[in-house]
XYZ file of C-alpha atoms in Angstrom:
472
model
C -14.058 -3.564 -35.814
C -11.241 -1.645 -37.559
C -7.878 -1.690 -36.078
C -7.857 2.102 -35.711
C -11.024 2.002 -33.581
C -9.493 -0.722 -31.417
C -6.452 1.451 -30.859
C -8.674 4.464 -29.936
C -10.596 2.342 -27.454
C -7.346 1.150 -25.864
C -6.107 4.725 -25.619
C -9.371 5.817 -24.099
C -9.200 2.959 -21.517
C -5.657 3.969 -20.620
C -6.660 7.641 -20.242
C -9.623 6.625 -18.046
C -7.322 4.543 -15.836
C -4.820 7.433 -15.545
C -7.652 9.824 -14.668
C -8.918 7.461 -11.967
C -5.456 7.184 -10.384
C -5.020 10.995 -10.443
C -8.471 11.486 -8.951
C -7.924 8.956 -6.166
C -4.449 10.221 -5.303
C -5.344 13.978 -5.252
C -5.596 15.642 -1.842
C -8.965 15.799 -0.136
C -9.722 19.459 0.716
C -12.092 19.967 3.605
C -13.670 23.321 4.489
C -13.413 24.158 8.218
C -15.501 26.871 9.852
C -13.761 28.616 12.735
C -15.195 30.879 15.342
C -14.499 33.183 16.997
C -12.147 34.521 14.391
C -9.780 36.086 16.943
C -9.807 33.126 19.372
C -6.964 30.637 20.125
C -8.967 27.952 18.269
C -8.659 29.975 15.001
C -4.911 30.303 15.485
C -4.600 26.549 16.012
C -6.591 25.572 12.884
C -4.803 28.174 10.778
C -1.422 26.722 11.925
C -2.643 23.159 11.205
C -3.926 24.090 7.690
C -0.567 25.632 6.897
C 1.366 22.524 8.133
C -0.762 20.298 5.980
C -0.048 22.367 2.867
C 3.656 22.456 3.552
C 3.798 18.695 4.048
C 1.638 18.007 1.008
C -0.520 15.573 2.862
C -3.458 13.714 1.418
C -5.908 15.926 3.228
C -5.966 19.826 3.199
C -8.001 22.417 5.077
C -9.714 25.441 3.729
C -10.245 27.840 6.703
C -13.347 30.061 6.819
C -13.546 32.399 9.762
C -16.772 33.366 11.558
C -17.372 36.035 14.157
C -18.736 33.607 16.818
C -18.563 29.941 17.668
C -22.387 29.798 17.168
C -21.933 30.915 13.568
C -19.307 28.276 12.922
C -21.526 25.502 14.287
C -24.454 26.778 12.171
C -22.183 26.556 9.082
C -21.617 22.938 9.808
C -25.286 22.181 10.306
C -26.193 23.968 7.032
C -23.559 21.943 5.155
C -21.508 25.041 4.325
C -18.469 23.411 5.922
C -17.107 19.930 6.362
C -15.457 20.607 9.738
C -16.185 23.309 12.391
C -15.024 24.555 15.800
C -17.989 23.884 18.079
C -18.840 24.691 21.683
C -21.732 22.268 22.345
C -23.394 24.324 25.158
C -23.648 27.304 22.768
C -24.934 25.413 19.704
C -24.703 21.718 18.906
C -25.089 20.908 15.185
C -27.420 17.959 14.613
C -24.980 16.478 12.038
C -21.836 17.135 14.081
C -19.551 14.269 15.176
C -16.454 14.846 17.280
C -12.853 14.515 15.958
C -10.928 16.027 18.935
C -11.471 18.118 22.010
C -9.435 21.190 21.391
C -9.594 22.226 25.044
C -11.990 22.091 27.980
C -13.174 25.136 29.823
C -14.198 24.663 33.470
C -16.337 26.698 35.768
C -13.871 27.944 38.387
C -15.490 29.554 41.419
C -12.989 31.058 43.950
C -13.772 32.769 47.122
C -11.869 34.041 50.250
C -11.375 31.215 52.692
C -13.221 33.154 55.276
C -16.450 33.118 53.266
C -16.696 29.322 53.898
C -18.200 28.518 50.537
C -17.631 24.844 49.710
C -20.362 23.963 47.230
C -22.948 25.632 44.979
C -25.934 25.429 47.374
C -23.903 27.570 49.847
C -24.185 30.374 47.267
C -27.816 30.961 48.219
C -28.364 34.623 49.200
C -24.797 35.371 48.170
C -23.345 37.699 45.578
C -21.471 35.935 42.838
C -19.249 37.879 40.470
C -18.638 36.382 37.061
C -15.989 37.443 34.521
C -17.815 37.115 31.229
C -15.537 35.971 28.412
C -18.317 34.683 26.101
C -21.960 35.604 25.670
C -22.931 32.045 26.603
C -21.237 32.151 29.967
C -24.294 33.694 31.732
C -26.614 31.064 30.349
C -24.129 28.450 31.435
C -24.208 29.747 34.962
C -28.030 30.097 34.905
C -28.404 26.376 33.959
C -26.036 25.293 36.660
C -27.823 27.308 39.379
C -31.237 26.032 38.180
C -29.995 22.477 38.867
C -29.680 23.443 42.539
C -33.045 25.395 42.447
C -31.236 28.722 42.702
C -32.492 31.712 40.840
C -29.956 34.127 39.464
C -30.832 37.775 40.302
C -29.678 40.161 37.510
C -30.385 43.157 39.819
C -26.837 42.769 40.971
C -25.575 44.269 37.702
C -27.491 47.508 38.212
C -26.453 47.730 41.819
C -22.753 47.205 40.939
C -22.944 49.993 38.389
C -24.457 52.258 40.991
C -21.838 51.264 43.533
C -24.268 49.692 45.965
C -24.204 46.220 47.485
C -27.191 44.194 46.346
C -28.976 41.864 48.793
C -30.222 38.507 47.613
C -33.578 37.025 48.444
C -33.962 33.488 49.852
C -33.168 30.924 47.067
C -31.604 33.621 44.919
C -28.056 34.345 43.938
C -27.078 37.933 42.909
C -24.978 37.625 39.789
C -22.599 40.561 39.194
C -20.743 40.730 35.847
C -17.122 41.806 36.371
C -13.943 42.522 34.532
C -10.684 40.874 35.616
C -9.357 44.253 36.704
C -12.416 44.837 38.969
C -12.268 41.488 40.883
C -9.956 42.595 43.703
C -11.810 45.853 44.401
C -15.273 44.143 44.314
C -14.074 41.596 46.974
C -12.422 44.314 49.099
C -15.636 46.415 49.000
C -17.769 43.429 49.839
C -19.724 43.872 46.602
C -19.300 40.186 45.838
C -18.660 37.142 48.019
C -17.103 34.871 45.287
C -15.926 35.174 41.674
C -16.565 32.787 38.844
C -14.936 32.423 35.455
C -15.445 29.847 32.706
C -11.950 29.153 31.249
C -9.360 26.479 30.828
C -7.815 25.854 34.299
C -4.360 26.084 32.876
C -5.077 29.270 30.895
C -3.929 32.811 31.745
C -7.502 34.191 32.244
C -8.280 31.577 34.925
C -4.947 32.179 36.643
C -5.530 35.976 36.483
C -8.946 35.652 38.145
C -7.697 33.325 40.862
C -4.805 35.775 41.562
C -7.217 38.682 41.823
C -9.340 36.777 44.289
C -6.289 36.058 46.342
C -5.389 39.698 46.461
C -8.884 40.646 47.473
C -8.903 38.163 50.442
C -7.995 39.615 53.844
C -5.465 36.849 54.691
C -4.600 35.998 51.060
C -6.150 32.611 51.489
C -8.763 31.310 49.067
C -10.966 28.323 48.563
C -12.710 26.771 45.570
C -16.310 25.860 45.263
C -16.659 22.209 44.285
C -19.418 20.857 42.058
C -19.392 17.091 42.873
C -22.794 16.340 41.079
C -21.223 16.326 37.666
C -22.709 13.059 36.399
C -26.228 14.073 37.469
C -25.774 17.506 35.828
C -24.592 15.973 32.599
C -27.848 13.904 32.537
C -29.850 17.096 32.352
C -27.349 19.128 30.319
C -25.516 16.555 28.108
C -23.754 19.279 26.158
C -21.596 20.126 29.217
C -18.448 18.382 30.327
C -17.302 17.013 33.674
C -13.924 18.530 34.592
C -11.436 17.854 37.444
C -9.050 20.608 38.436
C -5.991 18.939 39.762
C -4.354 20.065 42.988
C -1.814 22.804 42.535
C -3.127 23.975 39.172
C -2.937 27.668 40.160
C 0.309 27.444 42.097
C 2.312 25.110 44.316
C 3.502 27.508 47.065
C 1.080 27.511 48.673
C -0.724 24.814 46.716
C -3.903 26.235 45.106
C -6.129 24.282 45.230
C -4.803 22.060 47.980
C -6.785 19.110 46.667
C -8.510 18.305 43.308
C -11.772 20.054 42.637
C -14.702 18.491 40.832
C -16.579 20.870 38.555
C -18.346 21.149 35.222
C -17.489 23.006 32.144
C -17.767 23.363 28.367
C -15.554 22.056 25.591
C -14.350 23.439 22.329
C -14.463 20.610 19.834
C -13.491 20.067 16.227
C -16.444 18.341 14.690
C -17.197 17.014 11.268
C -20.398 16.201 9.315
C -21.284 12.557 9.524
C -21.230 12.335 5.730
C -17.543 13.342 5.480
C -15.312 10.461 4.307
C -14.002 8.486 7.349
C -10.702 8.055 5.544
C -10.206 11.869 5.324
C -11.330 12.392 8.882
C -8.978 9.653 10.185
C -6.029 11.304 8.289
C -6.949 14.822 9.616
C -7.235 13.549 13.186
C -3.919 11.567 12.921
C -1.901 14.617 11.743
C -3.646 16.969 14.305
C -2.397 14.828 17.212
C 0.942 13.778 15.769
C 1.875 17.330 15.057
C 0.754 18.680 18.485
C 4.333 19.808 19.491
C 4.932 21.442 16.115
C 1.617 23.398 16.332
C 2.168 24.414 19.956
C 4.959 26.671 19.002
C 2.524 28.812 16.981
C -0.743 28.032 18.908
C -0.065 27.147 22.569
C -3.637 25.876 22.945
C -2.540 22.761 21.043
C -1.075 21.535 24.293
C -4.533 21.212 25.721
C -5.902 18.993 22.941
C -7.152 15.492 23.907
C -9.062 12.632 22.467
C -12.687 12.078 23.536
C -13.017 9.559 26.425
C -14.499 6.160 25.445
C -13.934 2.514 26.333
C -15.165 0.709 23.175
C -15.941 1.546 19.619
C -19.631 1.239 20.314
C -19.355 3.592 23.280
C -17.444 6.076 21.020
C -20.177 6.263 18.421
C -23.076 6.232 20.839
C -21.800 8.684 23.449
C -23.569 11.795 24.567
C -21.605 13.711 21.956
C -20.893 10.975 19.363
C -17.480 10.727 17.781
C -16.871 10.434 14.032
C -16.103 6.863 12.828
C -13.011 8.161 11.033
C -11.570 9.604 14.293
C -12.369 6.362 16.110
C -10.448 4.517 13.366
C -7.381 6.511 14.302
C -7.809 6.278 18.026
C -8.307 2.463 17.756
C -5.450 2.083 15.217
C -7.891 0.654 12.687
C -7.308 3.009 9.809
C -8.357 1.556 6.426
C -5.777 0.651 3.877
C -6.333 1.057 0.133
C -7.642 -2.489 -0.127
C -9.961 -2.029 2.823
C -11.376 1.183 1.346
C -11.952 -0.115 -2.143
C -12.412 -3.902 -1.379
C -16.052 -3.868 -2.361
C -15.417 -2.018 -5.610
C -12.476 -4.362 -6.447
C -14.732 -7.389 -5.824
C -17.599 -5.954 -7.863
C -15.209 -4.980 -10.695
C -13.685 -8.554 -10.682
C -17.112 -10.148 -10.647
C -18.810 -7.874 -13.251
C -15.583 -7.460 -15.163
C -15.424 -11.187 -15.868
C -18.973 -11.100 -17.076
C -18.413 -8.086 -19.183
C -15.165 -9.603 -20.592
C -17.078 -12.745 -21.448
C -19.640 -10.643 -23.224
C -16.980 -8.871 -25.248
C -15.420 -12.236 -26.131
C -18.735 -13.645 -27.259
C -19.292 -10.442 -29.288
C -15.799 -10.825 -30.789
C -16.600 -14.410 -31.809
C -19.824 -13.251 -33.361
C -18.064 -10.571 -35.377
C -15.346 -12.977 -36.424
C -18.012 -15.375 -37.492
C -19.638 -12.665 -39.552
C -16.246 -11.911 -41.164
C -15.731 -15.626 -41.919
C -19.257 -15.810 -43.358
C -18.516 -13.119 -45.870
C -15.184 -14.668 -46.937
C -16.861 -18.148 -47.022
C -19.550 -16.733 -49.309
C -16.879 -15.574 -51.759
C -15.122 -18.923 -51.584
C -18.344 -20.821 -52.208
C -19.225 -18.566 -55.094
C -15.805 -19.044 -56.702
C -16.195 -22.867 -56.525
C -19.627 -22.553 -58.114
C -18.058 -20.377 -60.808
C -15.522 -23.031 -61.602
C -18.396 -25.485 -62.276
C -20.211 -22.845 -64.353
C -17.212 -22.276 -66.473
C -17.061 -25.936 -67.520
C -20.638 -25.632 -68.592
C -20.245 -22.447 -70.525
C -20.824 -22.683 -74.373
C -20.089 -19.149 -75.553
C -17.585 -16.389 -75.155
C -20.323 -14.091 -73.852
C -20.971 -16.422 -70.909
C -17.253 -16.581 -70.124
C -17.041 -12.776 -70.291
C -19.860 -12.407 -67.838
C -18.233 -15.025 -65.453
C -14.924 -13.165 -65.703
C -16.613 -9.850 -64.790
C -18.270 -11.397 -61.772
C -15.034 -12.961 -60.682
C -13.230 -9.628 -60.907
C -15.988 -8.127 -58.757
C -15.513 -10.771 -56.198
C -11.757 -10.235 -56.143
C -12.205 -6.455 -55.825
C -14.633 -7.017 -52.886
C -12.134 -9.293 -51.084
C -9.300 -6.822 -51.580
C -11.338 -3.942 -50.129
C -12.418 -6.153 -47.232
C -8.745 -7.218 -46.571
C -7.706 -3.599 -46.380
C -10.260 -2.816 -43.615
C -9.891 -6.045 -41.643
C -7.330 -8.682 -41.139
C -7.727 -12.163 -42.700
C -5.788 -15.168 -41.519
C -3.135 -16.721 -43.810
C -5.059 -19.939 -44.419
C -8.136 -18.039 -45.671
C -5.915 -15.939 -47.961
C -4.273 -18.990 -49.398
C -7.686 -20.590 -50.008
C -8.856 -17.380 -51.794
C -5.760 -17.229 -53.900
C -6.142 -20.901 -54.984
C -9.855 -20.372 -55.801
C -9.204 -17.196 -57.879
C -6.344 -18.874 -59.741
C -8.581 -21.925 -60.379
C -11.333 -19.760 -61.855
C -8.923 -17.863 -64.033
C -7.358 -21.127 -65.324
C -10.767 -22.611 -65.961
C -11.828 -19.479 -67.917
C -8.631 -19.589 -69.895
C -9.175 -23.316 -70.797
C -12.822 -22.620 -71.736
C -11.743 -19.767 -73.963
C -9.201 -21.975 -75.769
C -11.671 -24.762 -76.341
C -14.212 -22.245 -77.579
C -11.725 -20.755 -80.117
C -10.752 -24.235 -81.444
C -14.313 -25.362 -81.652
C -15.693 -22.406 -83.563
C -13.863 -23.038 -87.059
C -14.875 -26.728 -87.106
C -18.371 -25.830 -86.361
C -18.381 -23.234 -89.210
C -17.017 -25.837 -91.726
C -19.651 -28.374 -90.739
C -22.399 -25.817 -91.198
C -21.217 -24.751 -94.637
C -20.907 -28.414 -95.872
C -24.376 -29.163 -94.632
C -25.771 -26.151 -96.636
C -23.963 -27.307 -99.881
C -25.300 -30.838 -99.550
C -28.716 -29.469 -99.145
C -28.293 -27.562 -102.522
C -26.744 -30.693 -104.249
C -23.577 -28.767 -105.220
C -20.046 -30.099 -105.337
C -18.238 -29.438 -102.215
C -15.252 -27.131 -102.535
C -11.864 -28.616 -101.890
């Protein structure tokens, strides 16, 4: 192998190593689908993506906005996004694994204290107003009522628009869609007996509804409908979430509620495809929670973020809504180091690298042997030529030997220009060439001295044959 080619191979190897280092150290950009595009979740993810860019972290986010949370979940299922904001009761992607619960939304049902509504079965033959904030809220309420064998009656909407009070049949609940501004009037006019809203208990929409119910109550006293059967409901509807509303959530004077209320709700989650690198997911989860205070100044909903509940790693990955292994690595403080990530590759490289290195060493020995064979052939031929010179009897033979020697010398010179030859071999070649030249020179002198004597002997022999006197 020529020295130039060896240098080229070394340069290519260094370039490949540099390219590998640059590739492994470049930031991992994840596409995140966000919906609805004007919701608080979109503001949170946008703020988080900007913070990652400014900090030049090893993971970055490319935010793609969608009109609805169903659309963002579909983008995740169709592999158009790596991460997505998902509300599981609206649409749960088959390939979605949870990183974080951005916030919970609970079903809050408030009613005047005089209505004496303590649980959902007590709503039978009652009129329930609902403040619809999302198109899935009605289906959420329908599923809950069906668990208690209650049938929602949509006739209440038409009656409310006509200004009449709808009457419910046995086993039915009249559902009346409302706006927040209409809650107080609806309660005062007896068009509804209770009001429901699906929202985060600590959010302004939930507080506004509770305040409106309080204003519509005769004595300004309200109560909350409890849903204590959360575990059983989750068995039937695993995409829902058990939620506890702490006492005093809506005010402390007087305390509203006066004791904690069990209910169910939905969650907005940040989910990732199962095929996304667990290292990238662990990094994204870590920064999301560590920067909660920083993000809350731009997106207050960041204060409501929490980690999914689980006891063990097995429980985390086999839950109703499984968690991503990368997120679990962060929660369990088991994030992988560089060696952990590439341990298998390093082992395989060391194992196969030794084998490949041995192969190259063997090939190098073979090539070196081939080079020595060629030089050895020249040396052997030069030694044979020295013997042939001693046996040469004419100048023509010596000329032919000299020409062949010159060819061998030229061949060795060309070979030495292309490849390196060790000093001992070069010394042997020089001695052999000098020996051949010396032998040829001696042979030429002997030939030049022998030729006149041979000519005189031949002329004398011819004269004797003719019986003539020999010339002095």
